[in-house]
């Protein structure tokens, strides 16, 4: 587990359903990433997978909340509910810890804004394996890459300093790179 900023952590673990067919140039890496945000009295877990034992040290006397960027990112959510008594929030709920919902056009995926850290949490919309990339090869049949880019442009209005991707590594100092990726 790595602390990115005070009160914001990440870890990666092997996805239990990953196969060799999922990999390759247009596929995804076996290791996927999760995040934890200490909102003061509430620990928010984003797309949790295989929660590390170090997480237990952060849980004492806190409400544990789980936010999913997509339903298929449930991963270890049930384990977090059982192990920590976590509450799973739907995107339509009032979200915990000051986290805000940010819409994407990669239905039914959402992104989350953590104002305290100027961080944007995304699921499958972007990948960052060495370079930041819009993941437009996984689009539903009713959405084009151009429509996806147009739908994501509002994130450029946020003062994003840190992009927290679930496929790849967190990306800092990305303002120009984010704009370039969305411009195509």
N, CA and C atoms as an extended XYZ file, in Angstrom:
552
Properties=species:S:1:pos:R:3:atomname:S:1:resname:S:1:resid:I:1 pbc="F F F"
N         0.854       -1.173        0.000 N   UNK     1
C         0.000        0.000        0.000 CA  UNK     1
C         0.894        1.229        0.000 C   UNK     1
N         0.551        2.181       -0.833 N   UNK     2
C         1.365        3.380       -1.001 CA  UNK     2
C         0.527        4.617       -0.681 C   UNK     2
N         1.080        5.511        0.137 N   UNK     3
C         0.394        6.765        0.416 CA  UNK     3
C         0.766        7.765       -0.673 C   UNK     3
N        -0.250        8.230       -1.408 N   UNK     4
C        -0.041        9.193       -2.485 CA  UNK     4
C         0.052       10.611       -1.952 C   UNK     4
N        -0.815       10.902       -1.014 N   UNK     5
C        -0.881       12.184       -0.316 CA  UNK     5
C        -1.406       11.878        1.064 C   UNK     5
N        -1.279       12.812        1.973 N   UNK     6
C        -1.774       12.568        3.324 CA  UNK     6
C        -3.254       12.226        3.269 C   UNK     6
N        -3.581       11.025        3.718 N   UNK     7
C        -4.971       10.587        3.744 CA  UNK     7
C        -5.474        9.970        2.455 C   UNK     7
N        -4.567        9.671        1.510 N   UNK     8
C        -4.969        9.070        0.239 CA  UNK     8
C        -3.971        7.972       -0.123 C   UNK     8
N        -4.478        6.735       -0.245 N   UNK     9
C        -3.618        5.576       -0.478 CA  UNK     9
C        -4.059        4.811       -1.711 C   UNK     9
N        -3.141        3.991       -2.225 N   UNK    10
C        -3.442        3.104       -3.338 CA  UNK    10
C        -2.747        1.765       -3.130 C   UNK    10
N        -3.288        0.755       -3.783 N   UNK    11
C        -2.659       -0.556       -3.832 CA  UNK    11
C        -3.141       -1.252       -5.101 C   UNK    11
N        -2.390       -2.251       -5.524 N   UNK    12
C        -2.746       -3.032       -6.712 CA  UNK    12
C        -2.730       -4.504       -6.347 C   UNK    12
N        -3.580       -5.261       -7.027 N   UNK    13
C        -3.648       -6.704       -6.812 CA  UNK    13
C        -4.123       -7.366       -8.102 C   UNK    13
N        -3.834       -8.656       -8.213 N   UNK    14
C        -4.242       -9.407       -9.398 CA  UNK    14
C        -5.760       -9.572       -9.410 C   UNK    14
N        -6.351       -9.300      -10.553 N   UNK    15
C        -7.792       -9.479      -10.715 CA  UNK    15
C        -8.082      -10.979      -10.798 C   UNK    15
N        -9.000      -11.494       -9.969 N   UNK    16
C        -9.222      -12.939       -9.921 CA  UNK    16
C        -9.844      -13.522      -11.190 C   UNK    16
N       -10.473      -12.711      -12.023 N   UNK    17
C       -11.126      -13.219      -13.226 CA  UNK    17
C       -10.289      -12.984      -14.490 C   UNK    17
N        -9.097      -12.407      -14.345 N   UNK    18
C        -8.265      -12.091      -15.501 CA  UNK    18
C        -7.765      -13.369      -16.158 C   UNK    18
N        -7.741      -13.366      -17.498 N   UNK    19
C        -7.171      -14.480      -18.253 CA  UNK    19
C        -6.187      -13.904      -19.275 C   UNK    19
N        -5.388      -14.766      -19.868 N   UNK    20
C        -4.439      -14.333      -20.904 CA  UNK    20
C        -5.161      -13.631      -22.049 C   UNK    20
N        -6.371      -14.047      -22.338 N   UNK    21
C        -7.148      -13.422      -23.411 CA  UNK    21
C        -7.492      -11.968      -23.096 C   UNK    21
N        -7.506      -11.601      -21.818 N   UNK    22
C        -7.814      -10.223      -21.417 CA  UNK    22
C        -6.632       -9.290      -21.645 C   UNK    22
N        -5.437       -9.834      -21.773 N   UNK    23
C        -4.233       -9.021      -21.932 CA  UNK    23
C        -4.017       -8.590      -23.371 C   UNK    23
N        -2.799       -8.214      -23.671 N   UNK    24
C        -2.452       -7.801      -25.031 CA  UNK    24
C        -2.544       -6.301      -25.212 C   UNK    24
N        -2.225       -5.828      -26.406 N   UNK    25
C        -2.160       -4.388      -26.671 CA  UNK    25
C        -3.484       -3.654      -26.448 C   UNK    25
N        -4.605       -4.275      -26.739 N   UNK    26
C        -5.904       -3.626      -26.547 CA  UNK    26
C        -6.606       -4.123      -25.288 C   UNK    26
N        -5.940       -4.986      -24.540 N   UNK    27
C        -6.540       -5.569      -23.339 CA  UNK    27
C        -6.156       -4.811      -22.081 C   UNK    27
N        -6.215       -5.509      -20.981 N   UNK    28
C        -5.909       -4.887      -19.701 CA  UNK    28
C        -4.968       -5.771      -18.904 C   UNK    28
N        -4.211       -5.123      -18.028 N   UNK    29
C        -3.196       -5.770      -17.214 CA  UNK    29
C        -3.858       -6.587      -16.110 C   UNK    29
N        -3.213       -7.654      -15.712 N   UNK    30
C        -3.747       -8.518      -14.651 CA  UNK    30
C        -3.914       -7.751      -13.336 C   UNK    30
N        -2.955       -6.886      -13.015 N   UNK    31
C        -3.046       -6.116      -11.774 CA  UNK    31
C        -3.925       -4.891      -11.977 C   UNK    31
N        -4.876       -4.722      -11.082 N   UNK    32
C        -5.756       -3.560      -11.106 CA  UNK    32
C        -5.591       -2.806       -9.796 C   UNK    32
N        -5.992       -1.553       -9.782 N   UNK    33
C        -5.682       -0.660       -8.681 CA  UNK    33
C        -6.940       -0.231       -7.940 C   UNK    33
N        -6.779       -0.031       -6.641 N   UNK    34
C        -7.834        0.478       -5.760 CA  UNK    34
C        -7.282        1.652       -4.971 C   UNK    34
N        -8.197        2.405       -4.353 N   UNK    35
C        -7.811        3.601       -3.598 CA  UNK    35
C        -8.578        3.674       -2.293 C   UNK    35
N        -7.967        4.323       -1.299 N   UNK    36
C        -8.619        4.594       -0.017 CA  UNK    36
C        -8.402        6.060        0.314 C   UNK    36
N        -9.481        6.710        0.751 N   UNK    37
C        -9.450        8.135        1.073 CA  UNK    37
C        -9.986        8.324        2.487 C   UNK    37
N        -9.150        8.871        3.373 N   UNK    38
C        -9.554        9.166        4.743 CA  UNK    38
C       -10.199       10.542        4.755 C   UNK    38
N       -11.525       10.540        4.863 N   UNK    39
C       -12.280       11.791        4.832 CA  UNK    39
C       -12.547       12.318        6.239 C   UNK    39
N       -11.874       11.767        7.236 N   UNK    40
C       -12.072       12.209        8.612 CA  UNK    40
C       -13.363       11.623        9.173 C   UNK    40
N       -13.276       10.489        9.821 N   UNK    41
C       -14.445        9.809       10.349 CA  UNK    41
C       -15.050        8.826        9.363 C   UNK    41
N       -14.611        8.886        8.122 N   UNK    42
C       -15.107        7.988        7.081 CA  UNK    42
C       -13.943        7.618        6.166 C   UNK    42
N       -13.736        6.336        5.986 N   UNK    43
C       -12.723        5.858        5.059 CA  UNK    43
C       -13.450        5.389        3.804 C   UNK    43
N       -13.167        6.026        2.680 N   UNK    44
C       -13.847        5.716        1.421 CA  UNK    44
C       -12.921        4.840        0.578 C   UNK    44
N       -13.429        3.682        0.187 N   UNK    45
C       -12.688        2.758       -0.661 CA  UNK    45
C       -13.270        2.824       -2.069 C   UNK    45
N       -12.400        2.969       -3.066 N   UNK    46
C       -12.830        3.032       -4.454 CA  UNK    46
C       -12.441        1.741       -5.159 C   UNK    46
N       -13.414        1.049       -5.735 N   UNK    47
C       -13.198       -0.188       -6.487 CA  UNK    47
C       -12.245       -1.141       -5.753 C   UNK    47
N       -12.558       -1.470       -4.483 N   UNK    48
C       -11.591       -2.251       -3.699 CA  UNK    48
C       -11.360       -3.663       -4.244 C   UNK    48
N       -10.089       -4.047       -4.268 N   UNK    49
C        -9.701       -5.417       -4.607 CA  UNK    49
C        -8.683       -5.878       -3.577 C   UNK    49
N        -8.863       -7.074       -3.061 N   UNK    50
C        -7.927       -7.683       -2.114 CA  UNK    50
C        -7.399       -6.665       -1.105 C   UNK    50
N        -8.262       -6.127       -0.246 N   UNK    51
C        -7.804       -5.088        0.684 CA  UNK    51
C        -6.610       -5.563        1.514 C   UNK    51
N        -5.517       -4.805        1.503 N   UNK    52
C        -4.329       -5.210        2.252 CA  UNK    52
C        -4.572       -5.109        3.754 C   UNK    52
N        -3.835       -5.906        4.520 N   UNK    53
C        -4.002       -5.886        5.978 CA  UNK    53
C        -3.646       -4.521        6.557 C   UNK    53
N        -2.794       -3.748        5.872 N   UNK    54
C        -2.450       -2.406        6.349 CA  UNK    54
C        -3.678       -1.501        6.407 C   UNK    54
N        -4.686       -1.820        5.629 N   UNK    55
C        -5.917       -1.041        5.617 CA  UNK    55
C        -6.622       -1.102        6.970 C   UNK    55
N        -6.478       -2.223        7.657 N   UNK    56
C        -7.141       -2.384        8.947 CA  UNK    56
C        -6.681       -1.340        9.957 C   UNK    56
N        -5.443       -0.890        9.855 N   UNK    57
C        -4.948        0.141       10.755 CA  UNK    57
C        -5.610        1.492       10.520 C   UNK    57
N        -6.190        1.695        9.348 N   UNK    58
C        -6.873        2.951        9.031 CA  UNK    58
C        -8.349        2.920        9.391 C   UNK    58
N        -8.850        1.745        9.704 N   UNK    59
C       -10.291        1.562        9.850 CA  UNK    59
C       -10.818        1.866       11.241 C   UNK    59
N        -9.995        1.804       12.242 N   UNK    60
C       -10.463        1.971       13.613 CA  UNK    60
C       -11.323        3.212       13.775 C   UNK    60
N       -12.500        3.020       14.351 N   UNK    61
C       -13.441        4.089       14.700 CA  UNK    61
C       -13.884        4.918       13.501 C   UNK    61
N       -13.873        4.327       12.326 N   UNK    62
C       -14.338        5.048       11.139 CA  UNK    62
C       -15.450        4.273       10.465 C   UNK    62
N       -16.330        5.006        9.835 N   UNK    63
C       -17.315        4.397        8.952 CA  UNK    63
C       -16.568        4.023        7.678 C   UNK    63
N       -16.857        2.868        7.117 N   UNK    64
C       -16.205        2.420        5.895 CA  UNK    64
C       -17.235        2.476        4.766 C   UNK    64
N       -16.866        3.151        3.697 N   UNK    65
C       -17.749        3.317        2.552 CA  UNK    65
C       -17.062        2.789        1.304 C   UNK    65
N       -17.856        2.235        0.395 N   UNK    66
C       -17.333        1.736       -0.872 CA  UNK    66
C       -18.047        2.458       -2.004 C   UNK    66
N       -17.263        2.994       -2.937 N   UNK    67
C       -17.786        3.610       -4.150 CA  UNK    67
C       -17.212        2.853       -5.343 C   UNK    67
N       -18.078        2.504       -6.279 N   UNK    68
C       -17.664        1.768       -7.467 CA  UNK    68
C       -17.774        2.660       -8.695 C   UNK    68
N       -16.743        2.638       -9.523 N   UNK    69
C       -16.793        3.411      -10.762 CA  UNK    69
C       -17.676        2.713      -11.796 C   UNK    69
N       -17.879        1.414      -11.625 N   UNK    70
C       -18.750        0.631      -12.499 CA  UNK    70
C       -19.190       -0.609      -11.720 C   UNK    70
N       -20.364       -1.097      -11.995 N   UNK    71
C       -20.871       -2.275      -11.283 CA  UNK    71
C       -19.938       -3.476      -11.439 C   UNK    71
N       -19.300       -3.613      -12.617 N   UNK    72
C       -18.406       -4.754      -12.826 CA  UNK    72
C       -17.083       -4.607      -12.078 C   UNK    72
N       -16.889       -3.486      -11.377 N   UNK    73
C       -15.702       -3.310      -10.527 CA  UNK    73
C       -15.991       -3.684       -9.078 C   UNK    73
N       -16.972       -4.527       -8.856 N   UNK    74
C       -17.329       -4.960       -7.498 CA  UNK    74
C       -16.159       -5.655       -6.795 C   UNK    74
N       -15.394       -6.390       -7.555 N   UNK    75
C       -14.156       -7.013       -7.081 CA  UNK    75
C       -14.291       -7.581       -5.671 C   UNK    75
N       -13.688       -6.927       -4.660 N   UNK    76
C       -13.720       -7.426       -3.278 CA  UNK    76
C       -14.713       -6.656       -2.415 C   UNK    76
N       -15.714       -6.063       -3.023 N   UNK    77
C       -16.687       -5.268       -2.272 CA  UNK    77
C       -17.396       -6.104       -1.215 C   UNK    77
N       -17.831       -7.297       -1.576 N   UNK    78
C       -18.537       -8.143       -0.610 CA  UNK    78
C       -17.639       -8.485        0.579 C   UNK    78
N       -16.362       -8.707        0.318 N   UNK    79
C       -15.407       -8.961        1.398 CA  UNK    79
C       -15.298       -7.749        2.317 C   UNK    79
N       -15.300       -6.543        1.752 N   UNK    80
C       -15.220       -5.314        2.563 CA  UNK    80
C       -16.472       -5.141        3.420 C   UNK    80
N       -17.619       -5.511        2.881 N   UNK    81
C       -18.864       -5.437        3.650 CA  UNK    81
C       -18.784       -6.399        4.821 C   UNK    81
N       -18.347       -7.621        4.547 N   UNK    82
C       -18.269       -8.637        5.597 CA  UNK    82
C       -17.153       -8.338        6.607 C   UNK    82
N       -15.989       -7.997        6.125 N   UNK    83
C       -14.803       -7.816        6.965 CA  UNK    83
C       -14.809       -6.513        7.753 C   UNK    83
N       -15.303       -5.421        7.128 N   UNK    84
C       -15.230       -4.102        7.753 CA  UNK    84
C       -16.586       -3.490        8.075 C   UNK    84
N       -17.666       -4.151        7.672 N   UNK    85
C       -18.990       -3.562        7.854 CA  UNK    85
C       -19.217       -2.383        6.930 C   UNK    85
N       -18.589       -2.414        5.770 N   UNK    86
C       -18.668       -1.297        4.819 CA  UNK    86
C       -20.082       -1.124        4.281 C   UNK    86
N       -20.392        0.120        3.958 N   UNK    87
C       -21.645        0.462        3.277 CA  UNK    87
C       -21.311        0.777        1.827 C   UNK    87
N       -22.040        0.158        0.897 N   UNK    88
C       -21.807        0.379       -0.524 CA  UNK    88
C       -22.802        1.426       -1.010 C   UNK    88
N       -22.276        2.465       -1.617 N   UNK    89
C       -23.102        3.569       -2.111 CA  UNK    89
C       -23.341        3.430       -3.605 C   UNK    89
N       -24.535        3.773       -4.026 N   UNK    90
C       -24.855        3.860       -5.461 CA  UNK    90
C       -24.551        5.282       -5.905 C   UNK    90
N       -24.268        5.484       -7.187 N   UNK    91
C       -23.985        6.840       -7.668 CA  UNK    91
C       -25.127        7.828       -7.420 C   UNK    91
N       -26.333        7.314       -7.242 N   UNK    92
C       -27.484        8.199       -7.001 CA  UNK    92
C       -27.633        8.591       -5.532 C   UNK    92
N       -26.849        7.978       -4.648 N   UNK    93
C       -26.907        8.286       -3.215 CA  UNK    93
C       -26.181        9.590       -2.902 C   UNK    93
N       -26.456       10.159       -1.709 N   UNK    94
C       -25.609       11.224       -1.182 CA  UNK    94
C       -24.295       10.563       -0.817 C   UNK    94
N       -23.220       11.004       -1.427 N   UNK    95
C       -21.937       10.321       -1.271 CA  UNK    95
C       -21.224       10.743        0.005 C   UNK    95
N       -20.415        9.849        0.575 N   UNK    96
C       -19.716       10.122        1.831 CA  UNK    96
C       -18.455       10.961        1.644 C   UNK    96
N       -18.004       11.566        2.724 N   UNK    97
C       -16.684       12.193        2.788 CA  UNK    97
C       -16.443       13.359        1.865 C   UNK    97
N       -17.492       14.020        1.399 N   UNK    98
C       -17.294       15.152        0.500 CA  UNK    98
C       -16.942       14.754       -0.923 C   UNK    98
N       -17.008       13.466       -1.231 N   UNK    99
C       -16.728       12.988       -2.584 CA  UNK    99
C       -17.906       13.386       -3.473 C   UNK    99
N       -17.596       13.794       -4.699 N   UNK   100
C       -18.630       14.217       -5.643 CA  UNK   100
C       -18.640       13.309       -6.869 C   UNK   100
N       -19.809       13.119       -7.433 N   UNK   101
C       -19.973       12.319       -8.635 CA  UNK   101
C       -19.650       13.160       -9.871 C   UNK   101
N       -18.924       12.571      -10.806 N   UNK   102
C       -18.642       13.215      -12.085 CA  UNK   102
C       -19.103       12.258      -13.178 C   UNK   102
N       -19.944       12.736      -14.060 N   UNK   103
C       -20.513       11.899      -15.116 CA  UNK   103
C       -19.486       11.637      -16.214 C   UNK   103
N       -19.550       10.431      -16.775 N   UNK   104
C       -18.780       10.114      -17.974 CA  UNK   104
C       -19.756        9.562      -19.009 C   UNK   104
N       -19.361        9.502      -20.245 N   UNK   105
C       -20.202        8.911      -21.279 CA  UNK   105
C       -19.789        7.481      -21.583 C   UNK   105
N       -19.142        6.846      -20.648 N   UNK   106
C       -18.796        5.432      -20.773 CA  UNK   106
C       -19.786        4.692      -19.880 C   UNK   106
N       -21.017        4.591      -20.369 N   UNK   107
C       -22.104        4.048      -19.553 CA  UNK   107
C       -21.880        2.585      -19.268 C   UNK   107
N       -22.250        2.117      -18.106 N   UNK   108
C       -22.756        2.870      -16.959 CA  UNK   108
C       -21.660        3.239      -15.958 C   UNK   108
N       -20.542        3.697      -16.444 N   UNK   109
C       -19.423        4.068      -15.575 CA  UNK   109
C       -19.546        5.510      -15.091 C   UNK   109
N       -19.028        5.750      -13.898 N   UNK   110
C       -18.974        7.094      -13.334 CA  UNK   110
C       -17.551        7.373      -12.873 C   UNK   110
N       -17.286        8.623      -12.571 N   UNK   111
C       -16.002        9.025      -11.994 CA  UNK   111
C       -16.313        9.794      -10.715 C   UNK   111
N       -15.350        9.840       -9.813 N   UNK   112
C       -15.538       10.533       -8.540 CA  UNK   112
C       -14.479       11.610       -8.371 C   UNK   112
N       -14.909       12.749       -7.865 N   UNK   113
C       -14.042       13.900       -7.620 CA  UNK   113
C       -13.811       14.002       -6.123 C   UNK   113
N       -12.527       14.062       -5.720 N   UNK   114
C       -12.151       14.269       -4.317 CA  UNK   114
C       -11.563       15.673       -4.238 C   UNK   114
N       -12.382       16.679       -3.910 N   UNK   115
C       -11.904       18.070       -3.922 CA  UNK   115
C       -10.685       18.315       -3.045 C   UNK   115
N       -10.643       17.669       -1.869 N   UNK   116
C        -9.540       17.896       -0.936 CA  UNK   116
C        -8.182       17.590       -1.559 C   UNK   116
N        -8.139       16.645       -2.484 N   UNK   117
C        -6.876       16.249       -3.115 CA  UNK   117
C        -6.810       16.625       -4.589 C   UNK   117
N        -7.827       17.331       -5.091 N   UNK   118
C        -7.908       17.657       -6.522 CA  UNK   118
C        -7.674       16.397       -7.345 C   UNK   118
N        -8.325       15.304       -6.902 N   UNK   119
C        -8.131       13.995       -7.515 CA  UNK   119
C        -9.415       13.506       -8.172 C   UNK   119
N        -9.271       12.924       -9.344 N   UNK   120
C       -10.373       12.345      -10.086 CA  UNK   120
C       -10.154       10.840      -10.152 C   UNK   120
N       -11.133       10.064       -9.664 N   UNK   121
C       -11.057        8.606       -9.665 CA  UNK   121
C       -11.869        8.094      -10.850 C   UNK   121
N       -11.223        7.327      -11.727 N   UNK   122
C       -11.893        6.769      -12.900 CA  UNK   122
C       -11.707        5.256      -12.941 C   UNK   122
N       -12.624        4.596      -13.625 N   UNK   123
C       -12.546        3.146      -13.763 CA  UNK   123
C       -11.865        2.753      -15.051 C   UNK   123
N       -12.665        2.508      -16.089 N   UNK   124
C       -12.127        2.032      -17.361 CA  UNK   124
C       -11.995        3.131      -18.406 C   UNK   124
N       -12.306        4.360      -18.063 N   UNK   125
C       -12.277        5.456      -19.023 CA  UNK   125
C       -10.861        5.757      -19.505 C   UNK   125
N        -9.912        5.787      -18.589 N   UNK   126
C        -8.508        6.058      -18.914 CA  UNK   126
C        -7.650        4.914      -18.389 C   UNK   126
N        -6.524        4.690      -19.066 N   UNK   127
C        -5.495        3.788      -18.559 CA  UNK   127
C        -4.193        4.571      -18.499 C   UNK   127
N        -3.281        4.108      -17.684 N   UNK   128
C        -1.990        4.798      -17.559 CA  UNK   128
C        -0.892        3.776      -17.315 C   UNK   128
N        -0.526        3.093      -18.374 N   UNK   129
C         0.602        2.155      -18.336 CA  UNK   129
C         1.756        2.826      -19.070 C   UNK   129
N         2.449        3.716      -18.384 N   UNK   130
C         3.537        4.462      -19.009 CA  UNK   130
C         3.051        5.752      -19.646 C   UNK   130
N         1.925        5.695      -20.341 N   UNK   131
C         1.354        6.903      -20.935 CA  UNK   131
C        -0.142        6.941      -20.640 C   UNK   131
N        -0.671        8.128      -20.541 N   UNK   132
C        -2.099        8.309      -20.322 CA  UNK   132
C        -2.824        8.050      -21.633 C   UNK   132
N        -3.863        7.220      -21.574 N   UNK   133
C        -4.577        6.844      -22.785 CA  UNK   133
C        -6.071        6.787      -22.500 C   UNK   133
N        -6.857        7.277      -23.427 N   UNK   134
C        -8.305        7.116      -23.361 CA  UNK   134
C        -8.605        5.694      -23.802 C   UNK   134
N        -9.342        4.957      -22.981 N   UNK   135
C        -9.621        3.566      -23.309 CA  UNK   135
C       -10.903        3.491      -24.132 C   UNK   135
N       -10.780        3.806      -25.401 N   UNK   136
C       -11.955        3.845      -26.258 CA  UNK   136
C       -12.163        2.554      -27.053 C   UNK   136
N       -11.381        1.525      -26.764 N   UNK   137
C       -11.580        0.242      -27.454 CA  UNK   137
C       -12.591       -0.635      -26.717 C   UNK   137
N       -13.015       -0.235      -25.515 N   UNK   138
C       -13.971       -1.017      -24.736 CA  UNK   138
C       -15.361       -0.396      -24.744 C   UNK   138
N       -15.623        0.498      -25.653 N   UNK   139
C       -16.884        1.235      -25.660 CA  UNK   139
C       -18.088        0.337      -25.939 C   UNK   139
N       -19.220        0.666      -25.304 N   UNK   140
C       -20.457       -0.029      -25.672 CA  UNK   140
C       -20.781        0.273      -27.131 C   UNK   140
N       -21.525       -0.572      -27.800 N   UNK   141
C       -21.782       -0.395      -29.226 CA  UNK   141
C       -22.512        0.904      -29.585 C   UNK   141
N       -23.232        1.495      -28.653 N   UNK   142
C       -24.005        2.701      -28.955 CA  UNK   142
C       -23.240        4.001      -28.716 C   UNK   142
N       -21.939        3.931      -28.374 N   UNK   143
C       -21.149        5.132      -28.105 CA  UNK   143
C       -19.884        5.101      -28.961 C   UNK   143
N       -19.614        6.206      -29.642 N   UNK   144
C       -18.390        6.313      -30.440 CA  UNK   144
C       -17.289        6.945      -29.598 C   UNK   144
N       -16.059        6.809      -30.050 N   UNK   145
C       -14.926        7.416      -29.347 CA  UNK   145
C       -15.084        8.935      -29.302 C   UNK   145
N       -15.591        9.524      -30.371 N   UNK   146
C       -15.791       10.975      -30.409 CA  UNK   146
C       -16.832       11.409      -29.378 C   UNK   146
N       -17.903       10.618      -29.260 N   UNK   147
C       -18.937       10.928      -28.258 CA  UNK   147
C       -18.373       10.789      -26.848 C   UNK   147
N       -17.534        9.784      -26.643 N   UNK   148
C       -16.914        9.594      -25.334 CA  UNK   148
C       -16.033       10.797      -24.992 C   UNK   148
N       -15.193       11.224      -25.929 N   UNK   149
C       -14.323       12.387      -25.688 CA  UNK   149
C       -15.151       13.627      -25.361 C   UNK   149
N       -16.199       13.854      -26.135 N   UNK   150
C       -17.068       15.018      -25.896 CA  UNK   150
C       -17.715       14.936      -24.520 C   UNK   150
N       -18.151       13.748      -24.137 N   UNK   151
C       -18.779       13.575      -22.833 CA  UNK   151
C       -17.825       13.754      -21.663 C   UNK   151
N       -16.535       13.514      -21.898 N   UNK   152
C       -15.537       13.647      -20.830 CA  UNK   152
C       -14.935       15.050      -20.734 C   UNK   152
N       -15.139       15.883      -21.742 N   UNK   153
C       -14.530       17.220      -21.753 CA  UNK   153
C       -14.860       18.049      -20.505 C   UNK   153
N       -16.047       17.901      -19.889 N   UNK   154
C       -16.311       18.690      -18.674 CA  UNK   154
C       -15.304       18.458      -17.539 C   UNK   154
N       -14.603       17.313      -17.521 N   UNK   155
C       -13.609       17.103      -16.464 CA  UNK   155
C       -12.456       18.096      -16.580 C   UNK   155
N       -12.287       18.695      -17.770 N   UNK   156
C       -11.237       19.698      -17.937 CA  UNK   156
C       -11.543       20.973      -17.158 C   UNK   156
N       -12.791       21.142      -16.759 N   UNK   157
C       -13.166       22.304      -15.954 CA  UNK   157
C       -12.794       22.119      -14.485 C   UNK   157
N       -12.530       20.893      -14.082 N   UNK   158
C       -12.096       20.616      -12.716 CA  UNK   158
C       -10.600       20.898      -12.596 C   UNK   158
N       -10.148       21.380      -11.453 N   UNK   159
C        -8.707       21.607      -11.271 CA  UNK   159
C        -7.968       20.306      -10.919 C   UNK   159
N        -8.043       19.331      -11.818 N   UNK   160
C        -7.480       17.998      -11.579 CA  UNK   160
C        -5.957       18.073      -11.488 C   UNK   160
N        -5.425       17.599      -10.384 N   UNK   161
C        -3.975       17.486      -10.199 CA  UNK   161
C        -3.523       16.036      -10.200 C   UNK   161
N        -4.473       15.138       -9.905 N   UNK   162
C        -4.139       13.729       -9.746 CA  UNK   162
C        -5.258       12.891      -10.355 C   UNK   162
N        -4.914       12.045      -11.325 N   UNK   163
C        -5.873       11.140      -11.941 CA  UNK   163
C        -5.629        9.753      -11.375 C   UNK   163
N        -6.642        9.198      -10.734 N   UNK   164
C        -6.535        7.895      -10.084 CA  UNK   164
C        -7.228        6.861      -10.961 C   UNK   164
N        -6.437        6.129      -11.733 N   UNK   165
C        -6.952        5.132      -12.661 CA  UNK   165
C        -6.948        3.763      -12.003 C   UNK   165
N        -7.858        2.891      -12.430 N   UNK   166
C        -7.865        1.529      -11.891 CA  UNK   166
C        -7.057        0.576      -12.771 C   UNK   166
N        -6.701        1.036      -13.967 N   UNK   167
C        -5.861        0.249      -14.877 CA  UNK   167
C        -4.598        1.056      -15.161 C   UNK   167
N        -3.563        0.804      -14.378 N   UNK   168
C        -2.306        1.532      -14.516 CA  UNK   168
C        -1.939        2.220      -13.215 C   UNK   168
N        -1.117        3.243      -13.329 N   UNK   169
C        -0.624        3.964      -12.157 CA  UNK   169
C        -1.247        5.347      -12.073 C   UNK   169
N        -1.377        5.894      -10.858 N   UNK   170
C        -1.894        7.261      -10.717 CA  UNK   170
C        -1.039        8.238      -11.524 C   UNK   170
N        -1.695        9.277      -12.060 N   UNK   171
C        -1.004       10.241      -12.912 CA  UNK   171
C        -1.099       11.624      -12.276 C   UNK   171
N         0.072       12.260      -12.065 N   UNK   172
C         0.125       13.617      -11.526 CA  UNK   172
C         0.542       14.590      -12.632 C   UNK   172
N         0.345       15.877      -12.341 N   UNK   173
C         0.754       16.932      -13.280 CA  UNK   173
C         0.270       16.617      -14.690 C   UNK   173
N        -1.012       16.412      -14.844 N   UNK   174
C        -1.528       15.897      -16.096 CA  UNK   174
C        -2.391       16.854      -16.886 C   UNK   174
N        -2.534       18.077      -16.469 N   UNK   175
C        -3.485       18.997      -17.105 CA  UNK   175
C        -3.343       19.016      -18.638 C   UNK   175
N        -2.150       19.243      -19.155 N   UNK   176
C        -1.950       19.293      -20.608 CA  UNK   176
C        -2.139       17.924      -21.254 C   UNK   176
N        -1.678       16.867      -20.570 N   UNK   177
C        -1.825       15.515      -21.117 CA  UNK   177
C        -3.298       15.107      -21.190 C   UNK   177
N        -4.063       15.473      -20.167 N   UNK   178
C        -5.490       15.161      -20.145 CA  UNK   178
C        -6.203       15.852      -21.306 C   UNK   178
N        -5.882       17.118      -21.507 N   UNK   179
C        -6.484       17.864      -22.626 CA  UNK   179
C        -6.092       17.230      -23.965 C   UNK   179
N        -4.821       16.853      -24.125 N   UNK   180
C        -4.357       16.248      -25.373 CA  UNK   180
C        -5.070       14.933      -25.644 C   UNK   180
N        -5.259       14.112      -24.624 N   UNK   181
C        -5.936       12.826      -24.787 CA  UNK   181
C        -7.396       13.045      -25.183 C   UNK   181
N        -8.049       14.015      -24.575 N   UNK   182
C        -9.454       14.267      -24.893 CA  UNK   182
C        -9.633       14.959      -26.239 C   UNK   182
N        -8.614       15.662      -26.691 N   UNK   183
C        -8.678       16.269      -28.008 CA  UNK   183
C        -8.474       15.245      -29.127 C   UNK   183
N        -7.954       14.066      -28.732 N   UNK   184
C        -7.770       12.986      -29.695 CA  UNK   184
C        -6.515       13.137      -30.449 C   UNK   184
